[in-house]
CSV table of C-alpha atoms in Angstrom, one decimal:
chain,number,residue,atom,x,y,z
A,1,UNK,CA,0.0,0.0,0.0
A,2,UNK,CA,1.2,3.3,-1.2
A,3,UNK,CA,1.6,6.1,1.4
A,4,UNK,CA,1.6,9.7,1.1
A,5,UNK,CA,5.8,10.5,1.4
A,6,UNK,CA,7.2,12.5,4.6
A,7,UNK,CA,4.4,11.6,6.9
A,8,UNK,CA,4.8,9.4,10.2
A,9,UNK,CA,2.7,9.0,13.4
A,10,UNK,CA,4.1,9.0,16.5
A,11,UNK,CA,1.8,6.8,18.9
A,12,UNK,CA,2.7,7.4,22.8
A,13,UNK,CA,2.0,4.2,25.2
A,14,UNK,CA,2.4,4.4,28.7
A,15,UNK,CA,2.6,1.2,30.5
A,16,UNK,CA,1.3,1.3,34.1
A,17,UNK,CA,2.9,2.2,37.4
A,18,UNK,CA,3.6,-0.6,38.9
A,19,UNK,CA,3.5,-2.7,36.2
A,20,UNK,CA,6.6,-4.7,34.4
A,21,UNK,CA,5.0,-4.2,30.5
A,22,UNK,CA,1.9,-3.2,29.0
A,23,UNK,CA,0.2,-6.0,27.4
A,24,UNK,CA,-2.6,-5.6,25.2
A,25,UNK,CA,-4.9,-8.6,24.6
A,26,UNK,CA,-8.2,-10.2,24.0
A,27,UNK,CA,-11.3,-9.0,21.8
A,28,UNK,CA,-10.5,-5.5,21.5
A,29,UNK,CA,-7.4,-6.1,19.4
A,30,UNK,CA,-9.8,-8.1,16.7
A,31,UNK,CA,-9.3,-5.5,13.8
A,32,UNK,CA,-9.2,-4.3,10.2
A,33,UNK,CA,-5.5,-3.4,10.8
A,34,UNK,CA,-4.9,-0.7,8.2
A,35,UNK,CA,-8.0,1.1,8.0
A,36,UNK,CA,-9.1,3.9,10.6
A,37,UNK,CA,-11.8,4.1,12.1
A,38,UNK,CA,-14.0,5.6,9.4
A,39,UNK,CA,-13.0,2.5,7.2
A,40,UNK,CA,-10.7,4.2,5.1
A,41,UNK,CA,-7.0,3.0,4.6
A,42,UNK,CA,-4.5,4.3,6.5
A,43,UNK,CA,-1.6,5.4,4.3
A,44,UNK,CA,1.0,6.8,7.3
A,45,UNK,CA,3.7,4.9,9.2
A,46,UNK,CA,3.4,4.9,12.5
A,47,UNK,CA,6.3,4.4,15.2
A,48,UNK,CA,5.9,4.2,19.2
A,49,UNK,CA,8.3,5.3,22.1
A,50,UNK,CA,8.7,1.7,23.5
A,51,UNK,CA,9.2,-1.6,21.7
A,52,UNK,CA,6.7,-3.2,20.6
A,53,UNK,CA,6.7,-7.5,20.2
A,54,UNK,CA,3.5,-8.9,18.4
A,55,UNK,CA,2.2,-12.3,17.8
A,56,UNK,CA,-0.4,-12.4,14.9
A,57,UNK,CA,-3.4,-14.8,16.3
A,58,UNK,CA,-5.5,-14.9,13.5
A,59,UNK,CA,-6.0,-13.3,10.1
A,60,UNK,CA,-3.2,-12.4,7.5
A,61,UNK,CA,-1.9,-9.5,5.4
A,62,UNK,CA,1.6,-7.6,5.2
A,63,UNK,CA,3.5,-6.1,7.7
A,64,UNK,CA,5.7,-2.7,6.9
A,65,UNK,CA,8.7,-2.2,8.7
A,66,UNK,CA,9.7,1.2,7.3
A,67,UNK,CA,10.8,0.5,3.5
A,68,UNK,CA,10.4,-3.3,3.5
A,69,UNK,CA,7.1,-5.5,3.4
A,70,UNK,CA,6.5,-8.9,4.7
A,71,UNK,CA,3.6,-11.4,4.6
A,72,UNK,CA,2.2,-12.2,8.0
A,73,UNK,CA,-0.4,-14.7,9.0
A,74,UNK,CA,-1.5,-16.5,12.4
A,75,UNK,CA,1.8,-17.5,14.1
A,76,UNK,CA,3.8,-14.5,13.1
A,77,UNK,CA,5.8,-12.8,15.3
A,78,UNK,CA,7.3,-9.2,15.3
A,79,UNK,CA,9.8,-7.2,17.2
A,80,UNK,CA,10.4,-3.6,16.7
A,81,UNK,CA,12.5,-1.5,18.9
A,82,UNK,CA,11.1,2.1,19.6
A,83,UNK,CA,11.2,4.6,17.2
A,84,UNK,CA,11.0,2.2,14.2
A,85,UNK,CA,8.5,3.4,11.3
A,86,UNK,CA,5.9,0.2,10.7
A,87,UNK,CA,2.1,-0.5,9.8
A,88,UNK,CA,0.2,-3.5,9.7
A,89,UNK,CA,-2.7,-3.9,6.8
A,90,UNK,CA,-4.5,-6.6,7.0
A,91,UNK,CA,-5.9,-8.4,3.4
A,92,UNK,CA,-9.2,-8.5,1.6
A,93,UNK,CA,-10.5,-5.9,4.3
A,94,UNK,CA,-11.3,-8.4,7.0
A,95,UNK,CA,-10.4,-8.6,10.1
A,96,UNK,CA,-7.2,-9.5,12.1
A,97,UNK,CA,-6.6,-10.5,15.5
A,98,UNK,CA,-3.0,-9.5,17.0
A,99,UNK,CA,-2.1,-9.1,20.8
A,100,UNK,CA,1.1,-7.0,21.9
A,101,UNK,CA,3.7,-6.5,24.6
A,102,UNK,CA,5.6,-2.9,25.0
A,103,UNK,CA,8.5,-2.8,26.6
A,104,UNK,CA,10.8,0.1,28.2
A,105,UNK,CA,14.1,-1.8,27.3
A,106,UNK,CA,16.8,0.5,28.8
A,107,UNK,CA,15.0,0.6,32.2
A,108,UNK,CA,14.5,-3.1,32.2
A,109,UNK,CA,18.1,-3.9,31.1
A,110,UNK,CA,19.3,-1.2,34.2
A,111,UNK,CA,17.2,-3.3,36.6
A,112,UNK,CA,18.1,-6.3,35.5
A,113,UNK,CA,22.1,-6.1,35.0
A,114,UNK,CA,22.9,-2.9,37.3
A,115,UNK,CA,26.3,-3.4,37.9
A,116,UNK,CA,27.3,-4.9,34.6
A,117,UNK,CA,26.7,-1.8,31.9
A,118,UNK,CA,28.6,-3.6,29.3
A,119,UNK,CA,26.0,-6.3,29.0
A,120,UNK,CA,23.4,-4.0,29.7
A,121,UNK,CA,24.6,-2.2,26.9
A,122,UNK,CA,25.2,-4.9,24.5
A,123,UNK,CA,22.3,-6.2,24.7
A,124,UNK,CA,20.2,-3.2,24.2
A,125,UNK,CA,22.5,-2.6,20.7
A,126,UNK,CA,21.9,-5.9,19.6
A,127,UNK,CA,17.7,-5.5,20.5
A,128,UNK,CA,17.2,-1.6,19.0
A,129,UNK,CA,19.8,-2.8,15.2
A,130,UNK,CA,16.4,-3.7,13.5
A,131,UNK,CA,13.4,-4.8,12.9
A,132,UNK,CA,12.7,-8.8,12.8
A,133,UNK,CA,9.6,-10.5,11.3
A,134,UNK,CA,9.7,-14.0,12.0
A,135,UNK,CA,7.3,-17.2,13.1
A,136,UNK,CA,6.5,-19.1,16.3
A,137,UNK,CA,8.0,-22.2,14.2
A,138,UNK,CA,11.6,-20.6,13.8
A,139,UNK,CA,11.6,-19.2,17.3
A,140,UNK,CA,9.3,-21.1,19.3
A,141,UNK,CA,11.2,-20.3,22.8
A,142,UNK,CA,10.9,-16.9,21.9
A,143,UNK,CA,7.0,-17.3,21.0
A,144,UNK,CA,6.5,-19.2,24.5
A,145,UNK,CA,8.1,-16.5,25.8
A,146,UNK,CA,5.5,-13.7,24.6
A,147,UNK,CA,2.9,-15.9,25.6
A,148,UNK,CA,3.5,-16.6,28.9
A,149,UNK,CA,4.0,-13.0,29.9
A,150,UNK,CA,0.6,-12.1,28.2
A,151,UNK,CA,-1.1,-15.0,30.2
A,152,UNK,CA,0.5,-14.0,33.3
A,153,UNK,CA,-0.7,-10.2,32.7
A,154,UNK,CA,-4.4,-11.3,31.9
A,155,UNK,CA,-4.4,-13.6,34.8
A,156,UNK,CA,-2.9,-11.7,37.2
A,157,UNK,CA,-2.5,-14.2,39.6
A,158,UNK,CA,-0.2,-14.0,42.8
A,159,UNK,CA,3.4,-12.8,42.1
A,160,UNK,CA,2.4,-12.3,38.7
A,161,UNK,CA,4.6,-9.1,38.6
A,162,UNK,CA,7.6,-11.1,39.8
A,163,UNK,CA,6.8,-14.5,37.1
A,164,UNK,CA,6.4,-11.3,34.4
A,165,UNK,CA,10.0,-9.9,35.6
A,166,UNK,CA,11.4,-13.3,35.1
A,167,UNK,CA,10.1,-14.3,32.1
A,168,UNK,CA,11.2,-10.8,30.8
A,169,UNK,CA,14.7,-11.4,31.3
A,170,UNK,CA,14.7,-13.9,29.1
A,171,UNK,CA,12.7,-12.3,26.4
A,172,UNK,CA,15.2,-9.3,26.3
A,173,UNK,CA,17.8,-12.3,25.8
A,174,UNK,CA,15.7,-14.3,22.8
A,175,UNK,CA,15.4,-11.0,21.2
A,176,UNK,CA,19.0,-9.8,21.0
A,177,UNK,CA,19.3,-12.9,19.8
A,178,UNK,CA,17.2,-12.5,17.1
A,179,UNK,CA,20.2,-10.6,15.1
A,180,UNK,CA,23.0,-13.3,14.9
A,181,UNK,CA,25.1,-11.5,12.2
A,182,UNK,CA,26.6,-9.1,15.3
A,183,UNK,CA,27.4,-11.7,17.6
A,184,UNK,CA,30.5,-10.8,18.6
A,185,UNK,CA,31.9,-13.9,20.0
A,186,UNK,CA,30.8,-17.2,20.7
A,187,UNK,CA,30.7,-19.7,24.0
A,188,UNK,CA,31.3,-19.0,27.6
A,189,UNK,CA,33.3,-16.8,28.9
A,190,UNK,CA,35.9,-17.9,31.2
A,191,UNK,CA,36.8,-17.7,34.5
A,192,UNK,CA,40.0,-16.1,34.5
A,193,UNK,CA,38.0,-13.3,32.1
A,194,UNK,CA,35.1,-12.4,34.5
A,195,UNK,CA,38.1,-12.1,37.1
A,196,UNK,CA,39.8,-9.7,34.8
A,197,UNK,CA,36.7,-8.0,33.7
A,198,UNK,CA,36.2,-7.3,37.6
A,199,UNK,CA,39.2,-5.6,37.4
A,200,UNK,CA,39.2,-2.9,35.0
A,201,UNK,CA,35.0,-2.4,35.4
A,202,UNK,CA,35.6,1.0,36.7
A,203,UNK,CA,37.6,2.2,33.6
A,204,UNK,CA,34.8,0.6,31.5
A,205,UNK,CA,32.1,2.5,33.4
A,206,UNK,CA,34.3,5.8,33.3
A,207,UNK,CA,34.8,5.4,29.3
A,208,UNK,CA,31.5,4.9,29.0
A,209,UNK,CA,30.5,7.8,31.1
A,210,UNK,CA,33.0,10.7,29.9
A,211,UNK,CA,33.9,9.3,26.1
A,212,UNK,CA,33.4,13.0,25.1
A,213,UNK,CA,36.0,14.1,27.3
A,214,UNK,CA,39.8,14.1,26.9
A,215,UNK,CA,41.1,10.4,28.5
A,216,UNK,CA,44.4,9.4,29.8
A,217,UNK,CA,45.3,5.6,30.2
A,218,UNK,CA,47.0,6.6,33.2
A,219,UNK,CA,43.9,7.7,35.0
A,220,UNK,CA,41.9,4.5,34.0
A,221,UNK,CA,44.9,2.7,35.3
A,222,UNK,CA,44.5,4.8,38.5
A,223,UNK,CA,40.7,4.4,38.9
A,224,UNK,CA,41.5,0.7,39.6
A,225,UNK,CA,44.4,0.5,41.5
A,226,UNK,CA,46.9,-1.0,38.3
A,227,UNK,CA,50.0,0.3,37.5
A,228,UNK,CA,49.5,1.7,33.7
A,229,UNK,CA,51.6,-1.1,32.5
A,230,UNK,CA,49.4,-4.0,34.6
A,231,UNK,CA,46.3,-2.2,33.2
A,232,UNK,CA,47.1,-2.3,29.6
A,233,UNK,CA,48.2,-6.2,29.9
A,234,UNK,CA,44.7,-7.0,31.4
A,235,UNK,CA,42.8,-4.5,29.6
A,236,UNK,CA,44.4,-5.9,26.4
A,237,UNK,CA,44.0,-9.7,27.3
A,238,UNK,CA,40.3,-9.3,28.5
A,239,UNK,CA,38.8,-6.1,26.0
A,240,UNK,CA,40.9,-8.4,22.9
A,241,UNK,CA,42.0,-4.3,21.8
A,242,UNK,CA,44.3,-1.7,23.8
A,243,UNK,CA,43.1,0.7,26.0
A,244,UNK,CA,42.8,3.4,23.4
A,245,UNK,CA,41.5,1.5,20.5
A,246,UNK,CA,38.5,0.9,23.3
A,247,UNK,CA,37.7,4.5,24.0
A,248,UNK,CA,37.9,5.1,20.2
A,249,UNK,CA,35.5,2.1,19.3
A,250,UNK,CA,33.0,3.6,22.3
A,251,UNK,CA,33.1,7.1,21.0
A,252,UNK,CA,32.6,5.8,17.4
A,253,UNK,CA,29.7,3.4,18.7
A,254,UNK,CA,28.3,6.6,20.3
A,255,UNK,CA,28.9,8.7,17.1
A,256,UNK,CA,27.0,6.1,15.1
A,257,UNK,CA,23.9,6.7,17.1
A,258,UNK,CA,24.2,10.4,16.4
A,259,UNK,CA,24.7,9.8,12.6
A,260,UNK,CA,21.4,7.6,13.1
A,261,UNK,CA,19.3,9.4,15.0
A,262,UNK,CA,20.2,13.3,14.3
A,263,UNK,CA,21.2,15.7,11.0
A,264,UNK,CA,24.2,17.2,13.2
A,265,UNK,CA,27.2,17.9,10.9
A,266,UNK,CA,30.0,15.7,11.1
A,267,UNK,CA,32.0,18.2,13.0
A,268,UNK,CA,29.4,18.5,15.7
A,269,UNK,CA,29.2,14.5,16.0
A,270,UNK,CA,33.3,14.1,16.3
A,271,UNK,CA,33.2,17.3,19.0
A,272,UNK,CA,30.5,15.5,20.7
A,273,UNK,CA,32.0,12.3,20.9
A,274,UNK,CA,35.3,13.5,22.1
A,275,UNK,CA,37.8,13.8,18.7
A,276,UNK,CA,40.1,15.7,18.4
A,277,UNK,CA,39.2,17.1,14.9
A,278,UNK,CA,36.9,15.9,12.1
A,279,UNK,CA,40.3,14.1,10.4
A,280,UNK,CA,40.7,12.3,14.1
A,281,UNK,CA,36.9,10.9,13.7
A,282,UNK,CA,36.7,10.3,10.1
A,283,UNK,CA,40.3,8.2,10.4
A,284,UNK,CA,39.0,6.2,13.5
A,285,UNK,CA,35.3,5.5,12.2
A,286,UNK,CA,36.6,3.7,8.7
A,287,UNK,CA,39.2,1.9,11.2
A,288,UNK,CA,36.0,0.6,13.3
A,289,UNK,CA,33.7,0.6,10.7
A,290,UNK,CA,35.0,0.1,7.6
A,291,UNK,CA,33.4,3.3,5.8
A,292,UNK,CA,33.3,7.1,6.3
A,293,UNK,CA,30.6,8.2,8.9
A,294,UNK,CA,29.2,10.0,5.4
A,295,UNK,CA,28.6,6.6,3.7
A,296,UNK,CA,27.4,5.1,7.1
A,297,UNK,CA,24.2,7.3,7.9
A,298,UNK,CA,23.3,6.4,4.8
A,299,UNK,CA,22.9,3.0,5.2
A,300,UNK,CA,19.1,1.5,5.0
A,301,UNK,CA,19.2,0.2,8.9
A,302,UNK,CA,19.8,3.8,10.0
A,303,UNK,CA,16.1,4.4,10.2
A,304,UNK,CA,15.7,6.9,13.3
A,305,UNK,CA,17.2,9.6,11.8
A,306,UNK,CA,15.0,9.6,9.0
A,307,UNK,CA,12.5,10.4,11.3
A,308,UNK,CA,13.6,14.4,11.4
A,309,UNK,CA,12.8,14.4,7.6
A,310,UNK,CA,8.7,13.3,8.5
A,311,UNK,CA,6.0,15.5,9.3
A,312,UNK,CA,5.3,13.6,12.3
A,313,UNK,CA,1.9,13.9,14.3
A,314,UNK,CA,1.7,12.8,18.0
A,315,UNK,CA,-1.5,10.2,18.9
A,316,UNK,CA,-1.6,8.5,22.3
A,317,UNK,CA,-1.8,4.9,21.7
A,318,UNK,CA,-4.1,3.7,18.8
């Protein structure tokens, strides 16, 4: 379905105090998805500021996540982080029946992992990279997943809250699954690397909390009691990349997310993330990523800041 070009809906849920997720189920999402409410098709994208996971019950049709389109019918599942343009139209007019799950991500993932932000914030990169359209049959733990948190959040029986909690935890882990191409490396972790990770957690959290800022490997060293040339040993055999390299790859990481989600020049972006000078960033970000940060908000999975460049009108829920 065509729709008319630079318009986008921004639809606002809340979930509940109190509660872990807003779940929304049962009769009242039975719908001619794609048509309003004066039966006439809907031709906007729409994006929301939590993430949203669906499971299609019944009914079929094709799902738009921003440029792309993809059958759905009952058993289909969706993820799509916040912020993500999408619409659902069902076919032949009739009606669908889909129930959803919205979820504040970054304030589960701080709950959940509160003194490990490198997780915390691995995870959440590997959730937010992209849309997925997919099928209980190819990801049946994450299906049973979805539906156990929206039976536990219709029944509400005792401790539901805490069975919800639990069962998200492992839903934010099934979905950053969902995008094997960035795994970054495989199996368990040993030992001897949690010990060493332990070690150097403060320069981790201070990188990631002052990357715009000028940094000296002598401080980090100092932060956790190493001598510089201890700290670059462990930081080396545990990160895989000096010291340096790492506060580079963070700042780039954190200019990537400007490049997606803003139209600030490139100079503002390397300023911002702590270069030097535009040659400092430009030089680092094709070391990290292979291509100028010019060719890299271009990229089709860079779909937030493409929002600027909508007229975008504000609705509170559906």
């Amino acid at each position: 379905m065509a729709r008319k070009k630079g318009n986008v809906e921004f639809r606002y849920y809340e979930i509940p105090h109190g509660e872990p997720v807003l779940a929304l189920y049962g009769d009242a999402w039975i719908r001619t998805y794609g048509y309003d409410e004066n039966d006439q098709p809907i031709q906007d994208l729409h994006f929301h500021n939590l993430l949203e996971v669906g499971i299609c019950i019944y009914g079929d049709g094709e799902m738009i996540l921003e440029e792309r389109a993809f059958p759905y019918q009952a058993g289909t599942l969706t993820v799509i982080p916040k912020n993500y343009p999408h619409t659902t139209n069902a076919a032949n007019h009739q009606p669908n029946q889909w129930e959803y799950l919205f979820l504040d991500v970054d304030k589960l993932l701080a709950e959940f992992y509160p003194d490990n932000r490198w997780l915390s914030e691995r995870l959440a990169y590997r959730i937010s990279k992209c849309a997925c359209c997919t099928t209980v049959q190819e990801h049946p733990a994450l299906a049973l997943l979805v539906r156990q948190i929206l039976k536990e959040m219709e029944a509400r029986e005792e401790f539901y809250r805490e069975a919800t909690l639990g069962l998200l935890r492992a839903l934010v882990v099934e979905m950053a699954r969902l995008n094997p191409e960035l795994i970054e490396e495989s199996g368990h972790v040993e030992k001897s690397r949690k010990a060493d990770v332990l070690q150097i957690t403060r320069a981790l959290e201070y990188v990631g909390d002052h990357y715009d800022r000028e940094i000296k490997i002598g401080d980090l060293a100092q932060l956790c009691h190493l001598s510089e040339t201890h700290f670059r040993r462990i930081f080396a055999r545990c990160m895989g990349v000096h010291p340096i390299d790492y506060v580079n790859q963070v700042r780039v990481k954190n200019a990537c997310e400007l490049l997606k989600k803003t139209n600030d020049s490139i100079t503002e972006i390397s300023i911002k993330c702590g270069f030097c000078s535009s040659a400092t960033f430009n030089r680092n970000f094709r070391k990290f990523m292979g291509i100028t940060p010019n060719e890299w908000k271009k990229l089709p999975e860079n779909y937030e800041r493409r929002l600027t460049k909508n007229n975008i009108s504000y609705y509170d829920g559906w």
